[in-house]
Amino acid sequence: MHYDAIIIGAGMSGLAAGIRLAYFDKRVCIVERHHVCGGLNSYYTRGGRSFDVGLHAVSNYVGQGVRTTPLPKLLRQLRLSRDDFDLREQRYSEVLFPHHRLTFTNDFGTLVQSVAEVFPQEVDNFRQLTEAIDAFDDTRLDHPYRSTRRILGEYLRDPVLLDMLLCPLMYYGSPQERDMDFTQFVIMFRSIFREGFARPRGGVRTILDALIRKLEENNCEVRLRSGVKCINVAGDRVTSVTLESGETLESDAVISSAGYHETMRLCSDWGDDTIVGEVGRVSFIESIFVLDELPADLGHGAAITFFSDADAFTYAVPDDLVDLRSGIVCCPSNYEGHDDMTEGLVRFTCQANYEWWAALDGTAYSAAKRSCRDRLLDRAELLMPGLRDRIVYTDMFTPRTIHRFTGHLGGAVYGTPRKAYDGRTRLENLFICGTDQGYLGIIGAMISGITMANIHVLAKG
């Protein structure tokens, strides 16, 4: 079987790339090793309840009438309407440090006002920083790496404000420990602070159903339970892809959302000398608590709370199974239009060490999960008193879960620290989309797939 393009991975970026190519009558096949689409943003059923895998929020949210930001551009490229995603805005979110609290909404002025109230001596510097961010062209695909901490230090004098700005953006997008590529920082600053958070009323499945419907309408082939065994290489080109079933599919181009290192290791000519750059290490543990009442009824109204127990925020692989000094509390019911949820839900996320989790045997692994769940719950109770007494069901994922279901080396949620912004690899017809291409978040992932399809397949005729 010969295709114009094979797409590896049916996550958000792969699905979007497939839709875009199918609109132009390209013969496309999306191959996915799991039985459902979504990748890092999928869903599952447990205990009679449906849970989103990775969705805390959809960033890049803007209201009706805005046309130049990623969300409306995405809808135009995929020929979708806003109703297809059924997005509901956050009420507010917050960043909590020991002696400071910043709030933000989908109105950027809320954050500016919060900075002015909490850091009055820094508000002019903050405005200058935002002007520099607004002037930065994050659509260019050739930006070199630059340290965000160094650049922020040129504008901000208070290290606490610097870390309070970094905390949400690093947790939601940085593959690098202790620092962040400035291009990534700009992308995340705009998507979270300049634009904002929303959530599909029906969870991530609402988005996936809209994408799958477009694929079906345009005859784009999607093969589930079809993992890739080998990307066959001749010279400097990919000739075909062999599936784990033994079937071989020929293609003019391959776009992979599996991750840069993960993709290159699939190539038939792979060797230690053929891969450059470091493998990502940043991973997380998350405990999901189902409640018999809504978090707002417990006095917690924020959609998302980013917290740190110290003024100096630490973002690094911990020397233990989990690091409880900072984290995220996500409450899906604290979005507009979610008040009628019959149960409350709290997702509590912290940094974790993949190597420690991977080294545990079955019994020790189960015991470690129980211990960490209790520790997470103790920490969550400090932010949401009374939480423990309202829990009716719990679930948890670890870095080992992430590795198992995504194939990401080291359970690295955000992939390699050095992104391939142009999507190119050492092979002239093999391209990267998704996390390791550089656009992050649900909207960013779809933009990545669309962009790679546009410039590497459609632009070539």
Short mmCIF file of C-alpha atoms in Angstrom, two decimals:
data_model
loop_
_atom_site.label_atom_id
_atom_site.label_comp_id
_atom_site.label_asym_id
_atom_site.label_seq_id
_atom_site.Cartn_x
_atom_site.Cartn_y
_atom_site.Cartn_z
CA MET A 1 0.00 0.00 0.00
CA HIS A 2 1.42 3.41 -1.01
CA TYR A 3 0.51 6.71 0.66
CA ASP A 4 1.35 10.35 0.14
CA ALA A 5 1.99 10.57 3.88
CA ILE A 6 2.05 8.24 6.86
CA ILE A 7 1.48 9.86 10.24
CA ILE A 8 2.80 8.07 13.31
CA GLY A 9 0.60 8.67 16.34
CA ALA A 10 -3.09 9.58 16.62
CA GLY A 11 -2.61 12.31 19.20
CA MET A 12 -3.84 15.86 18.66
CA SER A 13 -0.98 16.80 16.32
CA GLY A 14 -1.21 13.65 14.23
CA LEU A 15 -4.99 13.90 13.85
CA ALA A 16 -4.76 17.56 12.83
CA ALA A 17 -2.03 16.82 10.28
CA GLY A 18 -4.15 14.03 8.81
CA ILE A 19 -7.23 16.24 8.48
CA ARG A 20 -5.24 19.02 6.83
CA LEU A 21 -3.71 16.69 4.25
CA ALA A 22 -7.00 14.91 3.57
CA TYR A 23 -8.63 18.24 2.70
CA PHE A 24 -6.22 18.42 -0.26
CA ASP A 25 -6.92 14.89 -1.44
CA LYS A 26 -3.69 13.42 -0.12
CA ARG A 27 -3.73 9.70 0.53
CA VAL A 28 -2.97 9.55 4.25
CA CYS A 29 -2.73 6.80 6.85
CA ILE A 30 -2.51 7.52 10.59
CA VAL A 31 -1.08 4.60 12.58
CA GLU A 32 -1.57 4.37 16.35
CA ARG A 33 -0.45 1.55 18.65
CA HIS A 34 -3.26 2.04 21.18
CA HIS A 35 -6.96 1.28 20.83
CA VAL A 36 -8.08 4.92 21.21
CA CYS A 37 -6.94 8.22 19.76
CA GLY A 38 -5.59 11.12 21.78
CA GLY A 39 -2.09 10.23 22.90
CA LEU A 40 -1.21 12.44 25.87
CA ASN A 41 -4.74 13.85 25.74
CA SER A 42 -7.00 10.83 25.66
CA TYR A 43 -9.57 9.38 28.05
CA TYR A 44 -10.35 6.16 29.88
CA THR A 45 -13.09 4.60 32.02
CA ARG A 46 -12.49 3.39 35.55
CA GLY A 47 -14.95 2.62 38.32
CA GLY A 48 -17.84 3.48 36.01
CA ARG A 49 -16.47 7.00 35.48
CA SER A 50 -14.83 8.62 32.48
CA PHE A 51 -11.53 10.42 33.09
CA ASP A 52 -9.45 12.66 30.85
CA VAL A 53 -5.84 11.50 30.63
CA GLY A 54 -3.92 14.76 30.34
CA LEU A 55 -6.46 17.55 30.01
CA HIS A 56 -6.31 20.17 32.75
CA ALA A 57 -7.34 23.00 30.46
CA VAL A 58 -7.32 24.10 26.84
CA SER A 59 -5.03 27.12 26.66
CA ASN A 60 -5.01 29.73 23.85
CA TYR A 61 -8.69 30.48 24.52
CA VAL A 62 -10.03 33.72 23.02
CA GLY A 63 -13.57 35.00 22.60
CA GLN A 64 -15.64 35.54 19.48
CA GLY A 65 -14.34 38.09 17.00
CA VAL A 66 -10.61 37.47 17.52
CA ARG A 67 -9.06 36.13 14.32
CA THR A 68 -5.26 36.29 14.55
CA THR A 69 -4.46 34.02 17.51
CA PRO A 70 -3.90 30.23 17.38
CA LEU A 71 -7.44 29.06 18.25
CA PRO A 72 -9.30 30.85 15.41
CA LYS A 73 -6.47 30.04 13.00
CA LEU A 74 -6.79 26.39 13.96
CA LEU A 75 -10.54 26.37 13.45
CA ARG A 76 -10.15 27.87 9.99
CA GLN A 77 -7.43 25.42 8.94
CA LEU A 78 -9.44 22.42 10.12
CA ARG A 79 -12.79 23.88 8.97
CA LEU A 80 -14.31 23.55 12.42
CA SER A 81 -16.62 25.87 14.35
CA ARG A 82 -16.22 27.03 17.93
CA ASP A 83 -19.27 24.94 18.81
CA ASP A 84 -17.40 21.78 17.81
CA PHE A 85 -15.15 22.14 20.87
CA ASP A 86 -17.84 23.51 23.23
CA LEU A 87 -15.25 25.41 25.26
CA ARG A 88 -16.25 26.99 28.58
CA GLU A 89 -14.08 29.71 30.11
CA GLN A 90 -12.31 29.50 33.44
CA ARG A 91 -13.54 31.72 36.25
CA TYR A 92 -10.03 32.42 37.51
CA SER A 93 -6.74 30.70 38.26
CA GLU A 94 -3.96 31.55 40.69
CA VAL A 95 -0.28 31.25 41.54
CA LEU A 96 0.33 30.72 45.26
CA PHE A 97 3.72 31.23 46.89
CA PRO A 98 4.34 31.46 50.67
CA HIS A 99 3.76 35.21 50.94
CA HIS A 100 2.34 36.18 47.54
CA ARG A 101 -0.70 35.36 45.41
CA LEU A 102 -1.26 36.31 41.78
CA THR A 103 -4.63 35.79 40.10
CA PHE A 104 -5.37 35.70 36.39
CA THR A 105 -8.37 35.20 34.13
CA ASN A 106 -8.89 35.25 30.38
CA ASP A 107 -8.69 39.04 30.62
CA PHE A 108 -4.96 39.87 30.66
CA GLY A 109 -5.73 43.03 32.62
CA THR A 110 -6.51 40.85 35.65
CA LEU A 111 -2.91 39.65 35.80
CA VAL A 112 -1.51 43.16 35.25
CA GLN A 113 -3.67 44.47 38.09
CA SER A 114 -2.61 41.58 40.34
CA VAL A 115 1.07 42.27 39.66
CA ALA A 116 0.47 45.96 40.42
CA GLU A 117 -1.12 45.09 43.77
CA VAL A 118 1.35 42.42 44.89
CA PHE A 119 4.55 43.79 43.31
CA PRO A 120 3.87 47.54 42.91
CA GLN A 121 7.56 48.29 42.41
CA GLU A 122 7.67 45.88 39.45
CA VAL A 123 4.54 46.75 37.47
CA ASP A 124 6.32 49.08 35.03
CA ASN A 125 9.04 46.48 34.49
CA PHE A 126 6.35 43.86 33.95
CA ARG A 127 4.67 46.01 31.31
CA GLN A 128 7.99 46.43 29.51
CA LEU A 129 8.46 42.67 29.59
CA THR A 130 5.02 42.10 28.07
CA GLU A 131 5.82 44.59 25.31
CA ALA A 132 8.94 42.58 24.48
CA ILE A 133 6.92 39.38 24.48
CA ASP A 134 4.27 40.91 22.21
CA ALA A 135 6.99 41.97 19.76
CA PHE A 136 8.58 38.50 19.63
CA ASP A 137 7.82 36.46 16.50
CA ASP A 138 7.17 32.95 17.79
CA THR A 139 6.05 31.76 14.34
CA ARG A 140 9.65 31.73 13.10
CA LEU A 141 11.05 28.21 13.01
CA ASP A 142 14.73 29.14 13.34
CA HIS A 143 15.04 30.75 16.78
CA PRO A 144 18.19 29.68 18.66
CA TYR A 145 18.00 28.63 22.30
CA ARG A 146 18.01 31.51 24.80
CA SER A 147 17.71 31.30 28.58
CA THR A 148 14.38 32.62 29.86
CA ARG A 149 15.77 33.24 33.35
CA ARG A 150 18.50 35.43 31.90
CA ILE A 151 16.09 37.43 29.75
CA LEU A 152 13.51 37.88 32.53
CA GLY A 153 16.33 39.03 34.79
CA GLU A 154 16.94 41.91 32.36
CA TYR A 155 13.42 43.20 33.07
CA LEU A 156 12.42 42.06 36.57
CA ARG A 157 14.32 42.80 39.77
CA ASP A 158 12.24 40.76 42.20
CA PRO A 159 13.18 37.06 41.93
CA VAL A 160 9.86 36.01 43.50
CA LEU A 161 7.83 37.60 40.70
CA LEU A 162 10.16 35.98 38.15
CA ASP A 163 9.55 32.55 39.67
CA MET A 164 5.80 33.13 40.00
CA LEU A 165 5.61 33.80 36.27
CA LEU A 166 7.75 30.79 35.45
CA CYS A 167 5.88 28.33 37.68
CA PRO A 168 2.70 27.89 35.55
CA LEU A 169 4.56 28.07 32.25
CA MET A 170 7.21 25.54 33.21
CA TYR A 171 4.65 23.13 34.67
CA TYR A 172 2.58 23.35 31.50
CA GLY A 173 5.33 23.21 28.95
CA SER A 174 9.01 23.14 29.87
CA PRO A 175 11.02 20.02 29.08
CA GLN A 176 14.10 21.65 30.60
CA GLU A 177 14.99 21.57 34.28
CA ARG A 178 15.53 24.88 36.11
CA ASP A 179 15.13 27.05 33.02
CA MET A 180 13.14 27.37 29.82
CA ASP A 181 13.82 28.19 26.18
CA PHE A 182 12.63 31.76 25.63
CA THR A 183 10.70 30.81 22.49
CA GLN A 184 8.81 28.22 24.55
CA PHE A 185 8.26 30.81 27.29
CA VAL A 186 6.72 33.28 24.84
CA ILE A 187 4.44 30.61 23.37
CA MET A 188 3.27 29.58 26.84
CA PHE A 189 2.97 33.15 28.18
CA ARG A 190 0.67 34.05 25.31
CA SER A 191 -1.37 30.87 25.51
CA ILE A 192 -1.92 30.98 29.30
CA PHE A 193 -1.72 34.64 30.32
CA ARG A 194 -2.42 36.69 27.17
CA GLU A 195 -5.16 34.37 25.96
CA GLY A 196 -6.39 31.97 28.62
CA PHE A 197 -7.93 28.74 29.86
CA ALA A 198 -11.13 26.99 28.86
CA ARG A 199 -12.42 23.44 29.02
CA PRO A 200 -14.74 21.40 26.79
CA ARG A 201 -18.02 20.78 28.56
CA GLY A 202 -17.74 17.08 27.82
CA GLY A 203 -14.01 16.76 28.44
CA VAL A 204 -11.29 15.93 25.94
CA ARG A 205 -13.54 13.45 24.12
CA THR A 206 -15.50 16.42 22.73
CA ILE A 207 -12.40 17.57 20.84
CA LEU A 208 -11.38 14.08 19.77
CA ASP A 209 -14.87 13.32 18.45
CA ALA A 210 -14.80 16.51 16.35
CA LEU A 211 -11.42 15.59 14.86
CA ILE A 212 -12.35 11.96 14.19
CA ARG A 213 -15.56 13.07 12.49
CA LYS A 214 -13.53 15.26 10.09
CA LEU A 215 -11.16 12.37 9.36
CA GLU A 216 -14.08 10.09 8.52
CA GLU A 217 -15.78 12.71 6.35
CA ASN A 218 -12.59 13.12 4.31
CA ASN A 219 -11.66 9.44 4.02
CA CYS A 220 -8.46 9.65 6.02
CA GLU A 221 -7.44 6.17 7.10
CA VAL A 222 -6.82 5.66 10.83
CA ARG A 223 -5.39 2.35 12.02
CA LEU A 224 -5.62 1.72 15.75
CA ARG A 225 -3.66 -1.09 17.46
CA SER A 226 -1.07 -0.58 14.72
CA GLY A 227 2.25 0.20 16.34
CA VAL A 228 5.31 0.93 14.23
CA LYS A 229 8.08 -1.66 14.37
CA CYS A 230 10.51 0.01 11.96
CA ILE A 231 10.91 3.08 9.75
CA ASN A 232 12.76 1.73 6.74
CA VAL A 233 15.58 3.95 5.45
CA ALA A 234 17.52 3.91 2.18
CA GLY A 235 20.21 6.56 1.87
CA ASP A 236 18.84 9.83 3.19
CA ARG A 237 15.16 8.98 2.74
CA VAL A 238 12.42 6.92 4.34
CA THR A 239 10.97 4.39 1.93
CA SER A 240 8.35 2.65 4.05
CA VAL A 241 7.07 1.87 7.51
CA THR A 242 6.76 -1.66 8.89
CA LEU A 243 4.06 -2.21 11.47
CA GLU A 244 4.29 -4.55 14.46
CA SER A 245 1.90 -6.85 12.56
CA GLY A 246 4.56 -7.28 9.86
CA GLU A 247 2.69 -5.27 7.22
CA THR A 248 4.77 -2.71 5.31
CA LEU A 249 3.33 0.61 4.13
CA GLU A 250 5.13 2.70 1.50
CA SER A 251 4.97 6.50 1.66
CA ASP A 252 6.41 9.63 0.10
CA ALA A 253 6.66 11.31 3.53
CA VAL A 254 6.38 10.38 7.19
CA ILE A 255 5.27 12.79 9.92
CA SER A 256 5.83 11.44 13.42
CA SER A 257 4.33 12.66 16.68
CA ALA A 258 6.07 9.92 18.68
CA GLY A 259 8.86 12.25 19.81
CA TYR A 260 12.22 13.04 18.23
CA HIS A 261 14.37 10.43 19.98
CA GLU A 262 11.59 7.85 19.96
CA THR A 263 11.15 8.33 16.20
CA MET A 264 14.84 8.16 15.34
CA ARG A 265 15.22 4.93 17.33
CA LEU A 266 12.62 3.36 15.03
CA CYS A 267 14.74 4.03 11.94
CA SER A 268 16.36 0.96 10.37
CA ASP A 269 19.78 2.67 10.31
CA TRP A 270 19.57 3.82 13.93
CA GLY A 271 22.74 3.79 15.98
CA ASP A 272 24.10 5.70 18.96
CA ASP A 273 25.99 7.96 16.56
CA THR A 274 22.85 8.92 14.59
CA ILE A 275 21.03 10.78 17.39
CA VAL A 276 21.98 14.17 18.74
CA GLY A 277 20.62 16.05 21.75
CA GLU A 278 19.56 14.97 25.20
CA VAL A 279 16.55 12.89 26.16
CA GLY A 280 14.01 14.70 28.32
CA ARG A 281 13.69 13.85 32.03
CA VAL A 282 10.79 16.00 33.30
CA SER A 283 7.91 13.83 34.45
CA PHE A 284 4.97 13.98 36.84
CA ILE A 285 2.75 12.04 39.16
CA GLU A 286 -0.95 12.85 39.39
CA SER A 287 -3.64 11.73 41.80
CA ILE A 288 -7.29 12.13 40.85
CA PHE A 289 -9.81 12.58 43.66
CA VAL A 290 -13.54 12.22 42.95
CA LEU A 291 -15.64 14.06 45.54
CA ASP A 292 -19.27 13.89 46.61
CA GLU A 293 -19.49 17.69 46.32
CA LEU A 294 -17.88 20.38 44.19
CA PRO A 295 -14.56 21.98 45.19
CA ALA A 296 -16.28 25.38 45.19
CA ASP A 297 -18.48 24.11 48.03
CA LEU A 298 -15.26 23.48 49.98
CA GLY A 299 -14.24 27.08 49.40
CA HIS A 300 -11.87 26.43 46.48
CA GLY A 301 -12.96 28.48 43.47
CA ALA A 302 -9.85 28.50 41.25
CA ALA A 303 -9.92 26.49 38.05
CA ILE A 304 -6.18 25.85 38.40
CA THR A 305 -3.85 26.61 41.31
CA PHE A 306 -0.09 26.56 40.77
CA PHE A 307 1.71 26.51 44.10
CA SER A 308 5.19 26.53 45.59
CA ASP A 309 6.11 26.16 49.25
CA ALA A 310 9.21 28.32 48.78
CA ASP A 311 9.81 31.70 47.18
CA ALA A 312 12.55 30.09 45.07
CA PHE A 313 10.60 27.77 42.79
CA THR A 314 12.35 24.48 42.01
CA TYR A 315 11.61 22.77 38.71
CA ALA A 316 13.84 19.71 38.46
CA VAL A 317 13.75 15.93 38.63
CA PRO A 318 13.52 15.18 42.38
CA ASP A 319 15.86 12.92 44.33
CA ASP A 320 12.85 10.95 45.52
CA LEU A 321 9.75 9.39 44.00
CA VAL A 322 7.88 12.70 44.18
CA ASP A 323 8.52 16.33 45.09
CA LEU A 324 5.62 17.89 47.03
CA ARG A 325 7.19 21.34 47.38
CA SER A 326 5.28 22.59 44.36
CA GLY A 327 2.51 21.43 42.09
CA ILE A 328 -0.85 21.97 40.42
CA VAL A 329 -4.40 21.65 41.72
CA CYS A 330 -6.92 21.42 38.86
CA CYS A 331 -10.69 21.58 39.42
CA PRO A 332 -12.69 20.92 36.22
CA SER A 333 -15.94 22.10 37.80
CA ASN A 334 -14.57 25.64 38.25
CA TYR A 335 -15.29 26.59 34.66
CA GLU A 336 -18.39 28.30 33.35
CA GLY A 337 -21.19 25.86 32.60
CA HIS A 338 -19.87 23.08 34.84
CA ASP A 339 -21.95 23.82 37.96
CA ASP A 340 -24.33 20.94 37.25
CA MET A 341 -21.62 18.29 37.64
CA THR A 342 -22.96 15.66 40.04
CA GLU A 343 -19.50 14.91 41.46
CA GLY A 344 -16.50 17.08 42.10
CA LEU A 345 -13.07 16.30 40.70
CA VAL A 346 -9.62 17.40 41.85
CA ARG A 347 -6.42 16.59 39.97
CA PHE A 348 -3.26 17.04 42.04
CA THR A 349 0.03 17.01 40.10
CA CYS A 350 3.66 17.12 41.26
CA GLN A 351 7.10 16.49 39.82
CA ALA A 352 8.37 12.91 39.95
CA ASN A 353 11.44 10.80 39.16
CA TYR A 354 10.93 8.24 36.39
CA GLU A 355 14.05 6.21 37.18
CA TRP A 356 12.96 5.66 40.78
CA TRP A 357 9.48 4.54 39.69
CA ALA A 358 10.82 2.34 36.87
CA ALA A 359 13.12 0.47 39.27
CA LEU A 360 10.27 -0.77 41.49
CA ASP A 361 8.91 -4.30 41.16
CA GLY A 362 5.16 -5.01 41.17
CA THR A 363 4.63 -5.17 44.92
CA ALA A 364 6.91 -2.25 45.70
CA TYR A 365 5.35 -0.22 42.90
CA SER A 366 1.83 -0.70 44.29
CA ALA A 367 3.00 0.19 47.79
CA ALA A 368 4.76 3.31 46.50
CA LYS A 369 1.60 4.42 44.70
CA ARG A 370 -0.44 4.08 47.89
CA SER A 371 2.17 5.94 49.93
CA CYS A 372 2.48 8.79 47.42
CA ARG A 373 -1.28 9.06 47.07
CA ASP A 374 -1.56 9.58 50.83
CA ARG A 375 1.26 12.14 50.78
CA LEU A 376 -0.37 13.98 47.89
CA LEU A 377 -3.67 13.99 49.74
CA ASP A 378 -2.05 15.40 52.89
CA ARG A 379 -0.53 18.20 50.81
CA ALA A 380 -3.76 18.84 48.93
CA GLU A 381 -5.65 19.21 52.21
CA LEU A 382 -3.48 22.20 53.11
CA LEU A 383 -4.88 23.95 50.05
CA MET A 384 -8.37 22.51 50.28
CA PRO A 385 -9.33 21.72 53.90
CA GLY A 386 -11.96 19.01 54.23
CA LEU A 387 -11.00 17.32 50.95
CA ARG A 388 -10.23 13.95 52.51
CA ASP A 389 -13.72 13.53 53.99
CA ARG A 390 -15.43 14.13 50.63
CA ILE A 391 -13.52 11.56 48.53
CA VAL A 392 -15.54 8.74 46.98
CA TYR A 393 -13.02 7.44 44.44
CA THR A 394 -9.32 7.88 43.59
CA ASP A 395 -7.01 7.03 40.72
CA MET A 396 -3.38 7.81 39.98
CA PHE A 397 -0.79 7.82 37.24
CA THR A 398 2.99 7.80 37.62
CA PRO A 399 5.93 8.42 35.25
CA ARG A 400 5.85 4.70 34.53
CA THR A 401 2.23 5.03 33.37
CA ILE A 402 3.26 7.86 31.05
CA HIS A 403 6.04 5.76 29.53
CA ARG A 404 3.75 2.76 29.11
CA PHE A 405 0.98 4.58 27.26
CA THR A 406 2.95 7.19 25.30
CA GLY A 407 6.28 5.49 24.68
CA HIS A 408 8.06 8.67 25.78
CA LEU A 409 11.56 7.80 26.96
CA GLY A 410 11.96 8.48 30.66
CA GLY A 411 8.25 9.24 30.97
CA ALA A 412 9.16 12.73 29.75
CA VAL A 413 5.83 14.53 29.27
CA TYR A 414 7.32 17.41 27.26
CA GLY A 415 9.95 15.43 25.39
CA THR A 416 13.46 16.57 24.59
CA PRO A 417 14.70 19.98 25.83
CA ARG A 418 15.91 20.95 22.35
CA LYS A 419 13.00 21.28 19.94
CA ALA A 420 13.02 20.79 16.18
CA TYR A 421 11.05 23.94 15.42
CA ASP A 422 11.19 23.36 11.66
CA GLY A 423 10.22 19.70 12.16
CA ARG A 424 13.18 18.43 10.14
CA THR A 425 15.28 15.38 10.91
CA ARG A 426 18.46 14.04 9.28
CA LEU A 427 16.22 12.26 6.73
CA GLU A 428 14.80 14.48 4.04
CA ASN A 429 11.24 13.11 4.11
CA LEU A 430 10.86 12.32 7.83
CA PHE A 431 9.41 15.11 9.97
CA ILE A 432 8.51 15.66 13.61
CA CYS A 433 5.23 17.17 14.81
CA GLY A 434 3.76 17.63 18.27
CA THR A 435 5.69 18.05 21.51
CA ASP A 436 9.21 17.77 20.10
CA GLN A 437 8.46 20.11 17.21
CA GLY A 438 7.87 22.83 19.77
CA TYR A 439 4.22 23.83 20.00
CA LEU A 440 2.64 22.78 23.29
CA GLY A 441 -0.82 22.31 24.75
CA ILE A 442 -3.84 20.93 22.95
CA ILE A 443 -4.23 23.88 20.57
CA GLY A 444 -0.47 24.10 20.08
CA ALA A 445 -0.22 20.40 19.26
CA MET A 446 -2.88 20.72 16.56
CA ILE A 447 -1.19 23.84 15.17
CA SER A 448 2.04 21.84 15.04
CA GLY A 449 0.45 19.08 12.98
CA ILE A 450 -1.16 21.57 10.62
CA THR A 451 2.08 23.54 10.18
CA MET A 452 4.19 20.47 9.44
CA ALA A 453 1.60 19.21 6.96
CA ASN A 454 1.46 22.59 5.25
CA ILE A 455 5.19 23.23 4.86
CA HIS A 456 6.55 19.71 4.38
CA VAL A 457 3.85 18.01 2.30
CA LEU A 458 1.33 20.46 0.82
CA ALA A 459 3.92 23.11 -0.13
CA LYS A 460 5.72 20.45 -2.18
CA GLY A 461 2.64 19.70 -4.24
#
